[in-house]
CSV table of C-alpha atoms and ligand atoms in Angstrom, one decimal:
chain,number,residue,atom,x,y,z
A,11,MET,CA,-72.7,21.6,76.8
A,12,TYR,CA,-69.1,20.8,77.6
A,13,LEU,CA,-67.9,19.5,81.0
A,14,THR,CA,-64.4,20.0,82.4
A,15,PRO,CA,-62.7,16.4,83.8
A,16,GLU,CA,-63.7,17.4,87.3
A,17,GLU,CA,-67.4,18.3,86.0
A,18,GLU,CA,-67.6,15.3,84.5
A,19,LYS,CA,-67.0,13.1,87.6
A,20,ILE,CA,-69.5,14.9,89.6
A,21,PHE,CA,-72.0,13.8,86.6
A,22,ASN,CA,-70.7,10.3,87.1
A,23,GLY,CA,-71.7,9.8,90.6
A,24,GLU,CA,-68.5,10.2,91.9
A,25,ARG,CA,-68.7,12.6,94.8
A,26,GLY,CA,-72.2,11.0,95.3
A,27,ALA,CA,-75.9,11.1,94.7
A,28,THR,CA,-76.8,14.9,95.6
A,29,TYR,CA,-73.8,16.1,93.7
A,30,GLN,CA,-74.7,14.3,90.7
A,31,LYS,CA,-78.2,15.2,90.8
A,32,ALA,CA,-77.5,19.0,91.1
A,33,ILE,CA,-75.0,19.0,88.0
A,34,ARG,CA,-77.4,16.9,85.9
A,35,ILE,CA,-79.9,19.1,86.6
A,36,LEU,CA,-77.3,22.3,85.5
A,37,ALA,CA,-76.4,20.4,82.6
A,38,ALA,CA,-80.0,20.2,81.4
A,39,LEU,CA,-80.0,23.1,81.5
A,40,GLY,CA,-77.5,24.1,79.8
A,41,ASP,CA,-78.5,21.5,76.8
A,42,ILE,CA,-81.8,23.3,76.6
A,43,TYR,CA,-80.3,26.4,76.1
A,44,ASP,CA,-77.9,25.9,74.3
A,45,ALA,CA,-74.7,26.7,77.0
A,46,ASP,CA,-71.2,26.1,76.3
A,47,ARG,CA,-69.7,25.3,79.9
A,48,LEU,CA,-70.2,26.1,83.6
A,49,ILE,CA,-69.5,29.4,85.0
A,50,PRO,CA,-68.9,30.2,88.8
A,51,ILE,CA,-71.0,32.2,90.7
A,52,ARG,CA,-71.1,34.4,93.6
A,53,SER,CA,-74.1,33.5,95.6
A,54,ALA,CA,-77.5,31.7,95.5
A,55,GLN,CA,-80.9,32.6,96.6
A,56,ILE,CA,-83.1,29.8,96.9
A,57,ALA,CA,-86.7,29.9,96.5
A,58,GLY,CA,-88.8,26.9,97.0
A,59,VAL,CA,-89.1,27.1,101.2
A,60,SER,CA,-92.3,27.7,102.5
A,61,TYR,CA,-93.9,24.6,102.8
A,62,LYS,CA,-97.6,26.4,101.5
A,63,THR,CA,-95.9,26.3,98.1
A,64,ILE,CA,-93.9,23.2,98.2
A,65,GLY,CA,-95.5,20.6,100.1
A,66,ASP,CA,-95.1,17.1,101.4
A,67,ALA,CA,-92.7,16.5,97.6
A,68,GLY,CA,-90.6,19.5,98.3
A,69,LEU,CA,-89.9,18.7,101.8
A,70,GLU,CA,-89.0,15.2,101.0
A,71,TRP,CA,-86.7,16.4,97.9
A,72,ILE,CA,-84.6,18.4,100.0
A,73,SER,CA,-84.8,16.2,103.1
A,74,ASP,CA,-83.1,13.6,101.1
A,75,LEU,CA,-80.2,15.9,99.8
A,76,LYS,CA,-76.7,15.6,101.3
A,77,GLY,CA,-74.0,18.0,100.9
A,78,THR,CA,-73.0,21.2,101.8
A,79,VAL,CA,-73.3,24.7,99.5
A,80,ALA,CA,-70.2,25.5,97.9
A,81,VAL,CA,-70.9,29.5,97.7
A,82,PRO,CA,-73.0,31.7,100.0
A,83,SER,CA,-76.6,31.1,99.6
A,84,ILE,CA,-79.8,32.1,101.3
A,85,LEU,CA,-83.5,31.0,101.3
A,86,ASN,CA,-86.6,33.1,100.2
A,87,PRO,CA,-90.0,33.7,102.6
A,88,ALA,CA,-91.2,31.2,104.5
A,89,GLY,CA,-94.4,30.0,104.9
A,90,MET,CA,-94.8,31.9,108.5
A,91,ASP,CA,-93.0,34.1,110.8
A,92,ARG,CA,-90.7,31.6,112.7
A,93,GLU,CA,-90.5,33.2,116.3
A,94,CYS,CA,-94.4,34.5,115.7
A,95,TRP,CA,-96.2,31.8,114.3
A,96,LYS,CA,-98.9,31.3,116.3
A,97,GLU,CA,-99.6,35.3,116.3
A,98,MET,CA,-100.1,34.6,112.8
A,99,GLY,CA,-102.3,32.2,113.2
A,100,ILE,CA,-100.4,29.0,111.6
A,101,SER,CA,-101.1,25.6,112.3
A,102,GLN,CA,-98.8,22.9,114.5
A,103,ASP,CA,-98.9,20.8,112.0
A,104,PHE,CA,-97.9,23.9,109.1
A,105,ALA,CA,-95.0,25.2,111.6
A,106,ASP,CA,-93.4,21.7,112.2
A,107,LYS,CA,-93.3,20.9,108.4
A,108,GLN,CA,-92.2,24.4,107.7
A,109,GLU,CA,-88.8,23.8,110.4
A,110,ARG,CA,-88.3,20.6,108.9
A,111,ILE,CA,-87.7,22.3,105.3
A,112,ILE,CA,-86.1,24.9,106.7
A,113,GLN,CA,-83.2,22.7,108.9
A,114,ALA,CA,-83.1,20.5,105.8
A,115,TYR,CA,-81.9,23.6,103.8
A,116,ARG,CA,-79.6,24.3,106.6
A,117,ALA,CA,-77.9,20.9,106.6
A,118,LEU,CA,-77.1,22.0,103.3
A,119,GLY,CA,-75.2,24.7,105.0
A,120,VAL,CA,-77.5,27.5,103.1
A,121,GLU,CA,-77.4,30.6,105.9
A,122,ILE,CA,-81.1,30.9,107.4
A,123,GLU,CA,-82.5,34.3,106.3
A,124,CYS,CA,-85.2,33.9,104.5
A,125,THR,CA,-85.8,37.3,102.3
A,126,CYS,CA,-86.5,38.0,98.8
A,127,THR,CA,-84.5,41.6,99.7
A,128,PRO,CA,-81.3,39.5,100.6
A,129,TYR,CA,-79.4,42.7,99.2
A,130,HIS,CA,-80.7,44.7,102.1
A,131,ILE,CA,-78.3,43.2,104.6
A,132,PHE,CA,-75.4,41.2,102.8
A,133,ASP,CA,-72.9,42.8,100.8
A,134,ASN,CA,-71.3,40.2,100.0
A,135,LEU,CA,-73.6,38.2,97.4
A,136,ALA,CA,-73.5,40.5,94.5
A,137,GLY,CA,-71.5,43.2,92.7
A,138,PHE,CA,-71.8,44.1,89.4
A,139,GLY,CA,-70.7,41.8,86.7
A,140,ASP,CA,-71.0,39.1,89.1
A,141,HIS,CA,-72.7,35.6,88.2
A,142,VAL,CA,-75.6,34.7,90.6
A,143,ALA,CA,-77.9,32.0,90.5
A,144,TRP,CA,-80.9,33.9,92.4
A,145,SER,CA,-84.8,32.3,92.5
A,146,GLU,CA,-87.1,34.8,93.6
A,147,SER,CA,-88.0,37.0,90.8
A,148,SER,CA,-88.2,40.3,92.3
A,149,ALA,CA,-84.6,39.4,93.7
A,150,ILE,CA,-83.8,38.1,90.5
A,151,SER,CA,-84.8,41.5,88.6
A,152,TYR,CA,-83.0,43.2,91.2
A,153,ALA,CA,-79.7,41.4,90.8
A,154,ASN,CA,-79.9,42.2,87.1
A,155,SER,CA,-81.0,45.7,87.2
A,156,VAL,CA,-80.3,47.5,90.0
A,157,ILE,CA,-77.0,45.6,90.9
A,158,GLY,CA,-75.8,44.6,87.6
A,159,ALA,CA,-75.0,41.5,88.5
A,160,ARG,CA,-76.2,38.7,86.0
A,161,THR,CA,-78.7,35.7,86.4
A,162,ASN,CA,-81.5,33.9,84.5
A,163,ARG,CA,-85.0,33.4,86.2
A,164,GLU,CA,-83.7,30.4,88.0
A,165,GLY,CA,-86.0,28.2,90.1
A,166,GLY,CA,-85.7,26.5,93.2
A,167,PRO,CA,-83.7,23.2,92.4
A,168,SER,CA,-81.6,24.6,90.0
A,169,ALA,CA,-80.2,27.7,92.5
A,170,LEU,CA,-80.1,24.8,94.8
A,171,SER,CA,-78.2,23.1,92.4
A,172,ALA,CA,-76.2,25.7,91.4
A,173,ALA,CA,-75.4,26.4,95.2
A,174,LEU,CA,-74.0,23.0,95.8
A,175,ILE,CA,-71.9,22.9,92.9
A,176,GLY,CA,-71.0,26.6,92.7
A,177,LYS,CA,-71.5,27.2,89.2
A,178,THR,CA,-74.4,27.7,86.7
A,179,ALA,CA,-74.9,27.0,82.9
A,180,ASN,CA,-73.3,30.0,81.1
A,181,TYR,CA,-76.8,30.9,79.0
A,182,GLY,CA,-79.5,33.4,78.8
A,183,PHE,CA,-78.6,36.6,81.2
A,184,HIS,CA,-75.2,35.6,81.8
A,185,LEU,CA,-74.4,36.4,77.8
A,186,ALA,CA,-73.9,40.4,77.2
A,187,GLU,CA,-75.8,40.1,74.2
A,188,ASN,CA,-79.0,39.0,75.7
A,189,ARG,CA,-78.8,42.3,78.2
A,190,ARG,CA,-79.9,44.5,75.8
A,191,PRO,CA,-83.2,46.4,75.8
A,192,ASP,CA,-86.0,45.4,73.4
A,193,VAL,CA,-88.6,48.0,74.0
A,194,LEU,CA,-88.7,51.5,75.1
A,195,ILE,CA,-91.1,52.9,78.1
A,196,ARG,CA,-91.6,56.4,77.9
A,197,VAL,CA,-93.7,57.2,81.5
A,198,GLU,CA,-95.1,60.5,81.2
A,199,ALA,CA,-95.7,61.1,85.1
A,200,GLU,CA,-94.1,62.2,88.0
A,201,LEU,CA,-93.9,59.1,90.0
A,202,HIS,CA,-93.3,58.7,93.6
A,203,GLY,CA,-93.3,55.6,96.0
A,204,SER,CA,-95.9,53.4,95.2
A,205,ASP,CA,-96.6,54.7,91.6
A,206,TYR,CA,-93.7,52.9,90.8
A,207,GLY,CA,-95.1,48.9,91.9
A,208,VAL,CA,-97.9,50.5,89.5
A,209,LEU,CA,-96.2,51.0,86.7
A,210,GLY,CA,-94.3,47.7,86.8
A,211,TYR,CA,-97.7,46.3,87.1
A,212,ILE,CA,-98.7,47.6,83.5
A,213,ALA,CA,-95.6,47.3,82.5
A,214,GLY,CA,-94.9,43.8,82.9
A,215,GLU,CA,-98.2,42.6,80.9
A,216,MET,CA,-97.1,45.1,78.2
A,217,VAL,CA,-93.7,43.0,77.6
A,218,GLY,CA,-93.4,39.6,79.0
A,219,ASP,CA,-90.1,38.6,79.4
A,220,ARG,CA,-88.7,41.4,77.0
A,221,VAL,CA,-85.8,44.0,78.4
A,222,PRO,CA,-88.0,47.2,78.8
A,223,PHE,CA,-85.5,50.0,78.8
A,224,PHE,CA,-87.4,53.6,80.7
A,225,GLU,CA,-87.5,57.1,80.1
A,226,LEU,CA,-88.7,58.8,83.6
A,227,VAL,CA,-90.0,62.1,84.5
A,228,SER,CA,-88.9,61.7,88.0
A,229,LYS,CA,-85.5,59.4,89.6
A,230,PRO,CA,-86.4,56.4,91.2
A,231,SER,CA,-84.6,55.5,94.5
A,232,LYS,CA,-83.5,52.0,94.7
A,233,ASP,CA,-87.0,51.0,97.2
A,234,GLU,CA,-89.0,52.3,94.1
A,235,LEU,CA,-86.8,50.3,91.5
A,236,LYS,CA,-87.3,47.2,94.2
A,237,SER,CA,-91.3,48.0,93.7
A,238,LEU,CA,-90.7,48.7,89.5
A,239,GLY,CA,-89.1,45.6,88.8
A,240,ALA,CA,-91.2,43.2,91.4
A,241,ALA,CA,-94.1,44.5,90.1
A,242,MET,CA,-93.0,43.2,86.6
A,243,ALA,CA,-91.7,40.2,87.2
A,244,ALA,CA,-95.1,39.6,88.8
A,245,SER,CA,-97.5,41.3,85.7
A,246,GLY,CA,-95.2,40.4,82.9
A,247,ALA,CA,-91.6,37.6,83.4
A,248,VAL,CA,-88.6,40.6,82.9
A,249,ALA,CA,-86.1,39.3,84.8
A,250,LEU,CA,-83.9,42.5,83.4
A,251,TYR,CA,-84.5,46.4,82.7
A,252,HIS,CA,-83.1,49.4,82.1
A,253,VAL,CA,-83.5,52.8,83.5
A,254,GLN,CA,-81.9,55.4,81.4
A,255,GLY,CA,-79.3,57.5,83.6
A,256,ILE,CA,-80.4,55.7,86.7
A,257,THR,CA,-79.4,51.8,86.7
A,258,PRO,CA,-75.8,50.7,85.9
A,259,GLU,CA,-75.9,49.1,82.1
A,260,SER,CA,-78.4,51.1,80.8
A,261,GLY,CA,-75.6,54.2,79.6
A,262,LYS,CA,-74.5,51.3,77.5
A,263,TYR,CA,-77.6,51.4,75.4
A,264,GLU,CA,-79.3,53.4,72.7
A,265,ALA,CA,-83.2,53.7,73.5
A,266,PRO,CA,-85.1,50.8,71.4
A,267,LYS,CA,-86.8,51.5,68.4
A,268,GLU,CA,-90.3,50.1,69.9
A,269,LYS,CA,-91.9,52.6,71.9
A,270,ILE,CA,-94.6,52.6,74.6
A,271,THR,CA,-96.1,55.5,76.6
A,272,ILE,CA,-97.4,55.7,79.7
A,273,GLU,CA,-99.4,58.6,81.3
A,274,GLU,CA,-100.2,59.2,84.7
A,275,LYS,CA,-104.3,58.3,83.7
A,276,GLU,CA,-103.5,54.9,83.5
A,277,ILE,CA,-100.9,55.0,86.8
A,278,LYS,CA,-104.0,56.5,88.5
A,279,GLU,CA,-106.5,54.2,87.5
A,280,VAL,CA,-105.1,50.7,89.1
A,281,TYR,CA,-105.6,52.7,92.5
A,282,SER,CA,-108.9,52.0,93.8
A,283,SER,CA,-110.2,52.3,97.4
A,284,GLY,CA,-112.4,50.0,99.7
A,285,GLU,CA,-112.9,48.1,102.8
A,286,PRO,CA,-110.1,45.9,103.4
A,287,ASP,CA,-109.8,43.5,106.7
A,288,LEU,CA,-105.9,43.2,106.3
A,289,VAL,CA,-103.4,46.5,105.1
A,290,ALA,CA,-100.3,44.8,104.3
A,291,PHE,CA,-96.6,46.4,103.6
A,292,GLY,CA,-93.0,44.7,102.7
A,293,CYS,CA,-93.8,43.0,99.7
A,294,PRO,CA,-90.8,43.1,98.7
A,295,HIS,CA,-89.4,42.9,102.1
A,296,THR,CA,-89.3,46.3,103.5
A,297,SER,CA,-85.8,48.3,103.7
A,298,PRO,CA,-84.7,50.4,106.8
A,299,ASP,CA,-86.2,53.8,104.9
A,300,GLU,CA,-89.3,52.0,104.4
A,301,LEU,CA,-89.7,50.9,107.9
A,302,GLU,CA,-88.7,54.4,108.8
A,303,GLU,CA,-91.6,56.2,106.8
A,304,LEU,CA,-93.8,54.0,108.1
A,305,ALA,CA,-92.9,54.6,111.8
A,306,SER,CA,-93.3,58.0,110.7
A,307,LEU,CA,-97.1,58.0,109.5
A,308,LEU,CA,-97.8,55.6,112.3
A,309,ASP,CA,-96.3,57.3,115.6
A,310,GLY,CA,-98.7,58.1,118.2
A,311,ARG,CA,-101.5,56.9,116.3
A,312,LYS,CA,-103.7,53.5,117.0
A,313,VAL,CA,-105.0,50.9,114.0
A,314,LYS,CA,-108.3,50.1,113.8
A,315,LYS,CA,-107.7,47.3,111.1
A,316,GLU,CA,-104.8,44.0,111.1
A,317,VAL,CA,-101.5,45.4,109.4
A,318,TRP,CA,-98.8,43.3,108.7
A,319,ILE,CA,-95.3,44.4,107.7
A,320,CYS,CA,-93.2,41.5,106.3
A,321,THR,CA,-89.2,42.0,106.5
A,322,SER,CA,-86.1,40.2,107.1
A,323,ARG,CA,-85.3,38.8,110.5
A,324,GLN,CA,-81.9,40.9,110.5
A,325,ILE,CA,-83.8,44.3,109.6
A,326,LYS,CA,-86.0,43.6,112.2
A,327,GLU,CA,-83.2,43.3,114.8
A,328,LYS,CA,-81.0,46.1,113.6
A,329,HIS,CA,-83.6,48.3,113.9
A,330,PRO,CA,-85.7,48.4,117.0
A,331,GLU,CA,-86.6,51.2,117.9
A,332,LEU,CA,-88.8,51.6,114.4
A,333,ILE,CA,-90.2,48.3,115.3
A,334,GLU,CA,-91.2,49.4,118.5
A,335,ARG,CA,-92.7,52.7,117.2
A,336,ILE,CA,-94.6,51.0,114.7
A,337,GLU,CA,-95.5,48.1,117.1
A,338,ARG,CA,-97.0,50.6,119.4
A,339,SER,CA,-99.7,51.5,117.2
A,340,GLY,CA,-101.0,48.1,116.9
A,341,ALA,CA,-99.4,47.1,113.4
A,342,LYS,CA,-97.3,43.7,113.3
A,343,VAL,CA,-93.7,43.4,112.2
A,344,PHE,CA,-93.6,39.9,110.9
A,345,CYS,CA,-90.6,38.5,109.3
A,346,ASP,CA,-89.0,35.1,106.8
A,347,THR,CA,-92.5,35.3,105.3
A,348,CYS,CA,-94.8,37.3,103.4
A,349,MET,CA,-98.5,37.9,102.8
A,350,VAL,CA,-98.0,36.2,99.3
A,351,VAL,CA,-96.3,32.5,100.4
A,352,SER,CA,-97.9,32.7,103.8
A,353,PRO,CA,-101.3,30.8,104.2
A,354,ALA,CA,-102.0,33.0,107.0
A,355,SER,CA,-103.4,35.6,104.6
A,356,GLU,CA,-105.9,33.3,102.9
A,357,ARG,CA,-108.2,33.9,106.5
A,358,PHE,CA,-108.8,37.8,105.4
A,359,THR,CA,-111.1,38.6,102.6
A,360,CYS,CA,-110.0,41.9,101.2
A,361,MET,CA,-106.6,42.5,101.1
A,362,MET,CA,-105.0,46.3,100.7
A,363,VAL,CA,-101.7,47.1,99.8
A,364,ASN,CA,-98.7,49.4,98.2
A,365,SER,CA,-97.6,46.5,96.0
A,366,GLY,CA,-97.6,46.4,92.2
A,367,LYS,CA,-96.1,42.5,92.9
A,368,ALA,CA,-98.7,41.6,95.8
A,369,HIS,CA,-101.8,43.0,94.1
A,370,LYS,CA,-100.3,40.9,90.9
A,371,TYR,CA,-100.5,37.7,93.4
A,372,VAL,CA,-103.0,37.8,96.1
A,373,PRO,CA,-106.0,37.1,94.2
A,374,ASN,CA,-104.6,34.0,92.8
A,375,LEU,CA,-102.4,33.1,95.2
A,376,CYS,CA,-104.3,33.5,98.7
A,377,GLY,CA,-107.8,33.7,96.9
A,378,VAL,CA,-108.1,36.7,98.5
A,379,LYS,CA,-109.3,39.9,97.0
A,380,SER,CA,-106.4,43.1,96.5
A,381,ILE,CA,-106.8,46.6,96.6
A,382,MET,CA,-104.1,48.7,95.3
A,383,ALA,CA,-103.4,52.0,97.4
A,384,THR,CA,-100.6,54.3,97.7
A,385,THR,CA,-98.7,54.2,101.1
A,386,GLU,CA,-100.6,57.0,102.5
A,387,ASP,CA,-103.9,55.5,101.8
A,388,CYS,CA,-102.8,52.1,103.3
A,389,ILE,CA,-101.8,53.9,106.4
A,390,ARG,CA,-105.5,55.8,106.6
A,391,ALA,CA,-107.5,53.1,105.9
A,392,ALA,CA,-105.6,50.9,108.7
A,393,LEU,CA,-106.2,53.7,111.0
A,394,GLY,CA,-110.0,53.8,109.8
A,395,GLU,CA,-109.9,57.1,108.6
B,17,F3S,FE1,-91.1,38.6,98.9
B,17,F3S,FE2,-93.2,37.6,99.2
B,17,F3S,FE3,-93.8,39.7,97.5
B,17,F3S,S1,-91.3,36.7,98.6
B,17,F3S,S2,-91.7,39.7,96.4
B,17,F3S,S3,-92.9,39.6,100.1
B,17,F3S,S4,-94.6,37.9,97.5
């Protein structure tokens, strides 16, 4: 991969070990994937934040870095709510190490907002056609598909490297030719809410890392697209999808020849019922509209089960009236974290979720049985009805 004279200097260590390490990671990726050069990015979203997932080795790696990010950069969810961690049942030792990880990122100039839905709170991170380096799989999918920005599936270290250099290697989804759809998915069902997470759960397994092009009967909202993309990135490795007439690049393409049909019966089969000891919402982190929906369903009622709603701190702070309505029911709103990346969910035996992504990850990453249900059924279970 070609490096400019300035990039060569960084590569040779003239700006110090951190920048050298960062550009070498980018150059290695560029060489592996045949990139021609580095291209400027508008923002970075950095995974590898929860102490549960990166452990002591990750903490040490980040703490050793010295420098400042070159573009707006924000963090993925951490392993705990930074204020209510005791209420989550997090140990002091975990909390101390988690806080050290966050402070190490802060020292590098990263914005300390730990969320997988940065697009709900910042509008300067990604626009149509912008190149970015994001690393949480649902955020990647949203950036590529719903915003029309361009990112590969970055890992934590490569997103941080891109943040420090302000550039990423030009390959994969940064190139127009790789954004064409490969397979048509025709959905013969009216979908609503969590059905989109179920659709993603089914479709991801079918298409792996290819680019699906959906023909839908119903018209999804942005939150529903968020659920669809998150689930497909978890059950498969889908980083980009198009929805005919809805997503911003869909009009450029004809429907692909290879066709899969998904019927209502297949969507319904993923749902089940049972007796959860935790009902969790907010995978990906909830938007204000989703909080409003949950508040309406909980108004004037009392939950009989442990209920968690995960969102970003800024959204919680901007909507105190919604949070109050929700918390009056006994449900808890946690920020900075989620039911998957926090070890706090591991003490439960059965979690009910309205998210296709959580449904895929909870059994493997938390060792907890998962039940997929609609938002309304999750609330009914939480109320003990
Ligand atoms: Fe976000 Fe955690 Fe789900 S990071 S997408 S809420 S697994």
